[in-house]
Coordinates of C-alpha atoms in Angstrom, one line a residue:
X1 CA 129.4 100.5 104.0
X2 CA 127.2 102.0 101.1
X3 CA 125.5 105.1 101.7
X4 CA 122.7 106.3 99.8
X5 CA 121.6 109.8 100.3
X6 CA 118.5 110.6 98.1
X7 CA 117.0 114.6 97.8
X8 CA 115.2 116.9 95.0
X9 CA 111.4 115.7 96.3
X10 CA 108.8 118.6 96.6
X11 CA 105.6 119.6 95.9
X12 CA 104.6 120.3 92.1
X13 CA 101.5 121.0 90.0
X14 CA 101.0 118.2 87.1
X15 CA 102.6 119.4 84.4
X16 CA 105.7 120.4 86.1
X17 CA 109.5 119.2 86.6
X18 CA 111.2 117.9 89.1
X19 CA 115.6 116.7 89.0
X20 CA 115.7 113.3 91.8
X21 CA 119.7 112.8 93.0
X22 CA 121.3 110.1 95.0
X23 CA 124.4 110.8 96.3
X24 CA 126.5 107.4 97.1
X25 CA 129.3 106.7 99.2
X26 CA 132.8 106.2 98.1
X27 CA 132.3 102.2 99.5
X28 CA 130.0 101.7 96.5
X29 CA 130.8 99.7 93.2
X30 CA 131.3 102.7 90.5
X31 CA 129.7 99.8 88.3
X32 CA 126.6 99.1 90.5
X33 CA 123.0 98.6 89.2
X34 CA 121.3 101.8 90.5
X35 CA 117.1 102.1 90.7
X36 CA 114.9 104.3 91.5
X37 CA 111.6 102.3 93.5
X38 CA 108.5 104.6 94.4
X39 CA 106.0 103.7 96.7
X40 CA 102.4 105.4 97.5
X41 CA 100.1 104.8 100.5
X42 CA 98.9 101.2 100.4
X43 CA 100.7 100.0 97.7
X44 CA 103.4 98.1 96.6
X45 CA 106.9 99.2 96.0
X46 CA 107.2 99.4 92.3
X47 CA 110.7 100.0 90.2
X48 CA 110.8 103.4 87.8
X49 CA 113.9 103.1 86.2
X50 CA 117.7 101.6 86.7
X51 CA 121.0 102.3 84.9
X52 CA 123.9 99.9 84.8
X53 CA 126.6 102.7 85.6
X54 CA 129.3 100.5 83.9
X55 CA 127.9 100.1 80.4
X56 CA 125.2 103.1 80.7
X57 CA 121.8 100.7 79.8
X58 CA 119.0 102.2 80.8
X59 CA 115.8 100.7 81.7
X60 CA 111.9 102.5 82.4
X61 CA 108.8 101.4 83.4
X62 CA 106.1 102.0 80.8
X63 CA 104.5 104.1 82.7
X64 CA 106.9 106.6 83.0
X65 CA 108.6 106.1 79.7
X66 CA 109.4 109.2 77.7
X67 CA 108.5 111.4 81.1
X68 CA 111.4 110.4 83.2
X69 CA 115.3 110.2 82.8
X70 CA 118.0 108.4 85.1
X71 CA 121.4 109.2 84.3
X72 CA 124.7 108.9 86.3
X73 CA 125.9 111.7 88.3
X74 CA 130.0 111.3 87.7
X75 CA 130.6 113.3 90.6
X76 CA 129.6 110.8 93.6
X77 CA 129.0 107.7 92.0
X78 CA 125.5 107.9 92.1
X79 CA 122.4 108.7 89.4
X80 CA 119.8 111.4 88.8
X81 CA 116.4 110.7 87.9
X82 CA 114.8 113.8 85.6
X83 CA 110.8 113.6 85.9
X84 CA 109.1 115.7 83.3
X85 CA 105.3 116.1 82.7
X86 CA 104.5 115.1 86.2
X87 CA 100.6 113.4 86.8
X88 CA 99.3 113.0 90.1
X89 CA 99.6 109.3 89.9
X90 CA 103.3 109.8 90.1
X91 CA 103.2 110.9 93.8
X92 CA 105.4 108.6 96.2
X93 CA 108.2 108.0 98.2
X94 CA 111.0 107.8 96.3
X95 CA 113.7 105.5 96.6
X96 CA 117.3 104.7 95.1
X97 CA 118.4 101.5 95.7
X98 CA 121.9 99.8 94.3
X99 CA 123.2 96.5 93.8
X100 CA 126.5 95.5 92.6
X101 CA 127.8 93.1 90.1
X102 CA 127.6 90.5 89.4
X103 CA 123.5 92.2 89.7
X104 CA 121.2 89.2 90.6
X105 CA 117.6 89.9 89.4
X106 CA 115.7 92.3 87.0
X107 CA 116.5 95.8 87.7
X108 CA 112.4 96.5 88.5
X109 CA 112.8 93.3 91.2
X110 CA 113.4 95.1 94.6
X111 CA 114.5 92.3 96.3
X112 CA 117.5 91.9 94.3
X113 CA 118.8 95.0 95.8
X114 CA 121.0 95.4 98.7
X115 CA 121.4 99.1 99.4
X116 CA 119.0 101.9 100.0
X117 CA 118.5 105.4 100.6
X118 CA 115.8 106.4 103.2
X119 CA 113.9 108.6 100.3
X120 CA 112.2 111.7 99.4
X121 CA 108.6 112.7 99.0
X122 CA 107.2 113.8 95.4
X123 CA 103.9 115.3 95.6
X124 CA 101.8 116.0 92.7
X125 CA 98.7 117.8 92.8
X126 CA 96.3 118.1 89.7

C-alpha cells in the first residue's frame, strides 16, 4: 500500500522560506505523478504543482509560479516542494498526493489522484 508521509510545515513571516517533503513508501510507482494540493479554511482544494518523476515535467499554478519548486527527492521516491517569497495567501494545509501511470487527469485535477498524505500546516503571517 502507498504511504505518503508529508513534513517541513511551520510558521513563517511573508517574505520567508520554507523546504515541503513527502516521503513515499517503497509500494509506490518510482514513475508516479506526484502533487502538491493546498487547502485554506472554507475553500476548495486547489493543486500547486506536480512532477512526472519518470520524465522530470514540471507543472505550477500561476500563482505560485517563480516562488515555488517541486523536485524529486531520489532517496524515497517521493518530491520536495521549495516555497520562496511566502505571502499570507499561501497559508494551507498542505498535501502530496500521487497517481501512477498510466496518470488519468490534469495534474491540478484532485480527483485523478489515488494516494495521499494526511498534510502539514503552512502558516504565513504578514
Amino acid at each position: 500500500q502507498v504511504q505518503l508521509v508529508e513534513s517541513g510545515g511551520g510558521s513563517v513571516q511573508a517574505g520567508g522560506s520554507l523546504r515541503l517533503s513527502c516521503a513515499a513508501s517503497n509500494f509506490v510507482d518510482p514513475t508516479s505523478c506526484f502533487g502538491w494540493f493546498r487547502q485554506a479554511p472554507g475553500q476548495e482544494r486547489e493543486g500547486v504543482a506536480a512532477i512526472y518523476r519518470g520524465h522530470g515535467s514540471t507543472y505550477y499554478a500561476d500563482s505560485v509560479k517563480g516562488r515555488f519548486t517541486i523536485s524529486k527527492d531520489t532517496t524515497n521516491n517521493g518530491v520536495y516542494l521549495q516555497m520562496n517569497d511566502l505571502k499570507p495567501e499561501d497559508t494551507a494545509m498542505y498535501y502530496c498526493a500521487a497517481k501512477p501511470p498510466p496518470f488519468p487527469g490534469r495534474w491540478y485535477e484532485k480527483g485523478s489522484y489515488s494516494d495521499w498524505g494526511q498534510g502539514t500546516q503552512v502558516t504565513v503571517s504578514s
